[in-house]
Structures are given as C-alpha cells and as structure tokens.
Amino acid sequence: MSFPAVLHAEWIKVRSLRSLVGSLISVFLATAGLTILVCATLGRPEPDSDDFVEPILFSYYGLNFGQMAALTFGAIAMAAEYKNGGIRVSLGAVPNRGLFYAAKLVVIAGLVFAVGLVTSLTSFLSGQALMDKGFGIGIGDPGALRAVVGCAFYLALLSLLAAGLAALLRSVTGSMCVLVPMFLIAPFVVGDVSQGGSAADFLPDRAGQQILLLHPEGPLGAWSGMAVLMAWSGLAVGAGWWALRRRDA
Amino acid sequence: MTSIDVKELTKEYGTTRAVDRLTFSVRPGQVTGFLGPNGAGKSTTMRLVLGLDRPTSGTATLGGRPYVEYDEPLRHVGALLDAQAAHGSRTARNHLLALAASNRIPARRVDEVLEEAGIARVAGRRIKTFSLGMRQRLGIAAALLGDPSVLILDEPSNGLDPEGIIWIRELMRGLAREGRAVLVSSHLMNETASFADHLVVLGRGRLLADTPMQDFIDSRIQPRVRLRTTEGSRLRTLLTSRGFTPVQGEDGRWIVEGARVEDVGPLAAADGIPILELATEEATLEQAYLDLTADEAEFASGSAAGPNRSTPHTSSHHANLSDPSSPSSSSSPSFRSVRSTTDQEV
C-alpha cells in the first residue's frame, strides 16, 4: 500500500473531528495565550534580582497547560479508532497494521510539531517583548532557538506518549487517567518525597523541559533530558504497537 | 472471479471454540446466505476472513490470498460488519472520504456510493444523528466504495425499513448477477430465502450445511398436501389404509403429512370421493432451518424432551431465530445424518 495515501486518510480523520481540531487550537491558546495574559498583567519578574538566570522560561508560563492539550490530542486521535469498534473499518481498509500505526503517529506528531512550533515562537517572542527593556533576549541569543524548536519537539513527543498509551488502553478516559496523574501530580509528589532529588527529574515533563533552560541543573542537560522524554514516548509507542499487533481487532 | 475459501478454520477464545474446523466456499455469481443462531460464529468467521482476528488454526483466503496480503483491499473486497462502527462525530461523507483516500479511490466515487445508498442528502450530517437504518446504508456505501468483486455483509437488513429491505435485496441480487461473490449473514429466514441462492449454515461454530437453498429445503422438509372434501370420513379411511395420517383442521381442511398431490388426487378419484380443493403446501426455509437446528440442539443437549414443534407450514412472519433451543424435539433425521450430508458437500 502507499504510505502517502494512508497519511492522507489519517489527515482526513483528524481534520474531520472537532475535538481533535479543538485540542490542537488549545495547544496554541493555552500556551501562548496564557503566557501573554500572565506576562502582560501579573508576574513580571524582577530581572535585576540575582536569581533571574532563566529569561526563556518566562516565555513558557502557559506550557504546563498547553501540554495537557497536546496529550489530549494524542490520546483522542488514537483512541477515536476504538470508539464503537471503528478500528475494524480502519484495519479493513489498511490491513497492514504497521503501516496504519506509523501513518497515524506521523500525522499526530507532525501536526503537534507544526502547531507547537508556531505556539513556541509566539510564546517566546511575546514573552520576551513583555519583559522590561534590556532584559529580554532575542531569537539569535544563545539557547533561544534551541528552546523554541525544543518546545515543539517536547509537545510532539508528549502527543506520541499519549497516542501510544491510548493504543494500549484503547480509551481516552483510560489514557487520561494515567496521563493526568503522571503530569499534574507525580512531579510534585515524587519531587517532595525525594527532597527535590533526582527521581522527579526523570519524569517526562521535567526531563523534557530542560530544553527551555539556559543553565539546566540536576542530572539531566537540555538534550539528555529530551532523550529521556524520547525514551518515555518510545516505551508508550512500543507498548501500543505490541497491543495493536497482537490483539484481535 | 474471486471466491472466499475457508479451510479448517478454528478460533478459540480461552476454552470456548467460537469457530470449529470450518470449511466452506463462497462462489462468485450467487448470493450465499450465512445462517445460524446468535453466537454460532458467523461474525467471528467474517472477522477471521477479513484478517481482523487471528485464527487459532486453519486459513481463510479470498481469490487464493489472505485478506491482509491485498494491496488496497477495498478495491477487491467490501465488508459491512457493524453499522455502528464509525465515529459518530464525523460526517458520513468524511467517514467515506478517509476510507477512500487510504485505498486511493477517487473522491467522486464517495459521492456515487452515497447516492447509490440513498444517503446523499444527509452526507454532510454527523453520523451520530443517523438512525440505525441510515447507518446501515452508510455501512453498505462503504462496502461498495472500491467496486469490489467480493462482498461480505453481516446482517445488512438490520434496522432497514421495508423499502430499505427491498432495496438491499435487489442490490445483493444485482451484485451477484454481475458475477460478484456475496456472503450475507442473517437470522431472518424469510428474508434470507428472498435473496439467497446458496446456504452455509453454522451451529456452535460448526458447519451444519453447505448446499443450494432449494436442496436444503427439499432435503429437510417432507411434502404435505392440504385438501377439502365433502366426504371426510371416507377420505380418512381411504388414506389411512394407504399409510397416510390425514388430520382435519378447525376450518374443515385436511392436512396430509408426507403426501404429494400426485399421491392423493388419483386415490380419491379412483374411489369417487369429491375433492373441492387439493394443494401442495410449500415448505419454507424457516421450517427447514428449524428442523436442522432442532437436531443440533438435540444433539448438543443429548435430550429429545420438549414441546412439539408447532411451526405452521405456511408461516410467513419474520421469525427471529435467536434461540435455537426453543423449538426442540424432532422426529426427523438425526444430527449424525446431517453431518454426513455436509461432508459430502464439502
């Protein structure tokens, strides 16, 4: 079968579901919108204080909300196939399950990366512009471009993590029951228990967000943190593939 | 010409055998009715043929190849398994567009099948607003998308209104006339009788019959005649002496089991008994099917106890035969002989 044809089919599936289009828009609105809103109205940091060493992070205030939209998108895009047994119709059209799974993941990650890049750039530029004169940095400054592109990678990897999990659990609800605690609760609980130690640093969000820092602390750097997130996503995608390949549809 | 060939197909779920060493073929150019009570393994067999479930053993091929080896399978095989199997938030047109795109079927074909299925008017509506009948039509539109030479339809007339039932019947007959292989499962006997040329009957995952429909009826149902006469007692004496057992109904008509009009007519004439009416009662598929499944139920339970089967010979209602065990007890040939017929067919 032709891979572009299957990609085309997966693209039609995404654009024809309002919940998917909505969650993609939410990635942008939550991340860039909240960043602008908060930066413009509330917490301007005091750039002259000694501990202000991470100006980029200021631009990504909304990312913790936007990332939930990316997770939701990935989970819905995959789990929608399992609603009402629709997977049988899909696999009837594309019986090569590897091709089907790969095309779906490419479309999911590709769309989130594209939306993520626009989101990231908007967030970066607006956040830096809202900072007091002279303290904001430009896209050409060290670490800036890495953070902008890295944020798009980060969101794309999260959507893959969610999609792999959804293929394993075959349900949006089930997937979100794992993802919400993993991203909203675990970082704080594990962080507290380990006294700010290293275990929490290896959670997907902490590890992946190292890319936004100019001076990453802890065991993981910008790229090694991204590698840890890739391992998480790879694990989920692998588990989802195992389920899709082995189980009866 | 593509046919479906199922060989020694077996599917086990845990300790349950849903499909048990099933062997049959579906030939092109005719509609094959796939019969059996709920849970007999019809849907499982269809999923196995489509490569959605993996068989425990055995093979299912279409034109000699397993389904999963087809490049762009929708162009060869169209299937309707479950009318509900579509995301309710998509429009009918988008649902079909995605399927068409994956098999490089042009978008104009989507509009053609929407028109053919009679749902072009609602193509832009979301599927969750559809009635069961409209979903069924959408499923059939999806099956027709690639102009396939094999069609596999699981209970396609489910939820259709009378007009829709006539439409699907004519559609299936037309597709078969064009030389396609059409496999249609159902548990509506009269419905199946109206379109099927050939029958494959399952019970508990096993093949009970694989035979042309008329042969199936003829082999299972004894002929019987209905007659009216002015001299009932003379007729009774005459026929009883010839080994028949005439029974008089409440309306005064006599029913003679196991007799043909050619037997009764000359006898009555020779004896000068006036006959007002003499007719063969047509056996129905429903009776033949009930007769078969009754044997199967008997075989399975090991007991012949139960109320006498009282299906009227001329019944024309749409019986829903979801429970094969209720019409039990039968004096007809044992299950063993059914199996031997079956084996000969295979």
Tab-separated table of N, CA and C in Angstrom, chain A residues 5 14 16 26 28 32 55 62 78 85 105 117 120 127 129-130 145 177 187 195-196 205-206 208 221 224 228-229 239:
chain	number	residue	atom	x	y	z
A	5	ALA	N	-0.873	7.668	0.732
A	5	ALA	CA	-2.332	7.513	0.700
A	5	ALA	C	-2.875	7.292	2.113
A	14	VAL	N	-8.301	13.330	11.125
A	14	VAL	CA	-8.032	14.359	12.136
A	14	VAL	C	-8.853	15.617	11.850
A	16	SER	N	-11.523	16.008	10.359
A	16	SER	CA	-12.982	15.862	10.369
A	16	SER	C	-13.543	15.635	11.771
A	26	SER	N	-6.216	24.416	21.155
A	26	SER	CA	-5.979	24.628	22.591
A	26	SER	C	-4.495	24.630	22.939
A	28	PHE	N	-2.181	25.910	21.231
A	28	PHE	CA	-1.724	27.272	20.971
A	28	PHE	C	-2.301	28.254	21.991
A	32	ALA	N	0.480	29.924	24.361
A	32	ALA	CA	0.813	31.304	24.008
A	32	ALA	C	-0.139	32.288	24.682
A	55	PRO	N	15.705	33.642	31.595
A	55	PRO	CA	14.736	34.525	30.933
A	55	PRO	C	13.803	33.793	29.971
A	62	GLY	N	2.699	29.325	30.037
A	62	GLY	CA	1.488	28.592	29.663
A	62	GLY	C	1.728	27.154	29.229
A	78	MET	N	-5.759	8.701	18.711
A	78	MET	CA	-5.592	7.244	18.631
A	78	MET	C	-6.840	6.528	19.129
A	85	GLY	N	-15.870	0.297	17.930
A	85	GLY	CA	-15.286	-0.727	17.058
A	85	GLY	C	-14.890	-0.229	15.678
A	105	LEU	N	0.769	7.832	13.731
A	105	LEU	CA	1.716	8.507	14.620
A	105	LEU	C	2.398	9.674	13.909
A	117	LEU	N	5.451	24.544	16.989
A	117	LEU	CA	6.478	25.485	16.554
A	117	LEU	C	5.908	26.907	16.494
A	120	SER	N	5.288	27.944	20.091
A	120	SER	CA	6.535	28.189	20.797
A	120	SER	C	7.145	29.541	20.399
A	127	GLY	N	6.647	36.799	25.117
A	127	GLY	CA	7.134	36.799	26.498
A	127	GLY	C	8.350	37.688	26.661
A	129	ALA	N	9.211	40.114	24.726
A	129	ALA	CA	8.877	41.505	24.448
A	129	ALA	C	8.221	42.185	25.640
A	130	LEU	N	7.518	41.360	26.450
A	130	LEU	CA	6.806	41.929	27.594
A	130	LEU	C	7.728	42.150	28.795
A	145	LEU	N	17.003	29.682	20.225
A	145	LEU	CA	16.468	28.878	19.130
A	145	LEU	C	16.280	27.424	19.580
A	177	CYS	N	-6.544	8.935	32.585
A	177	CYS	CA	-6.419	8.510	33.982
A	177	CYS	C	-4.959	8.211	34.330
A	187	PRO	N	4.932	14.845	39.460
A	187	PRO	CA	6.109	15.687	39.618
A	187	PRO	C	6.229	16.281	41.024
A	195	GLN	N	12.866	14.825	48.123
A	195	GLN	CA	13.517	16.058	48.574
A	195	GLN	C	14.152	16.808	47.407
A	196	GLY	N	13.396	16.945	46.344
A	196	GLY	CA	13.944	17.636	45.180
A	196	GLY	C	15.056	16.857	44.514
A	205	ASP	N	7.840	15.234	31.913
A	205	ASP	CA	7.753	16.689	31.750
A	205	ASP	C	9.003	17.397	32.266
A	206	ARG	N	9.489	16.996	33.434
A	206	ARG	CA	10.696	17.630	33.964
A	206	ARG	C	11.885	17.422	33.025
A	208	GLY	N	11.894	16.654	29.799
A	208	GLY	CA	11.723	17.306	28.504
A	208	GLY	C	11.858	18.813	28.573
A	221	GLY	N	20.835	17.356	31.245
A	221	GLY	CA	21.012	18.581	30.499
A	221	GLY	C	19.878	18.771	29.517
A	224	SER	N	20.074	15.671	26.970
A	224	SER	CA	19.897	14.379	27.647
A	224	SER	C	18.493	14.303	28.252
A	228	VAL	N	15.611	11.463	27.487
A	228	VAL	CA	14.824	10.722	28.475
A	228	VAL	C	13.341	10.754	28.102
A	229	LEU	N	12.864	11.925	27.655
A	229	LEU	CA	11.465	12.018	27.217
A	229	LEU	C	11.225	11.119	26.008
A	239	ALA	N	4.640	-0.097	23.425
A	239	ALA	CA	3.576	-0.857	24.096
A	239	ALA	C	2.302	-0.825	23.256
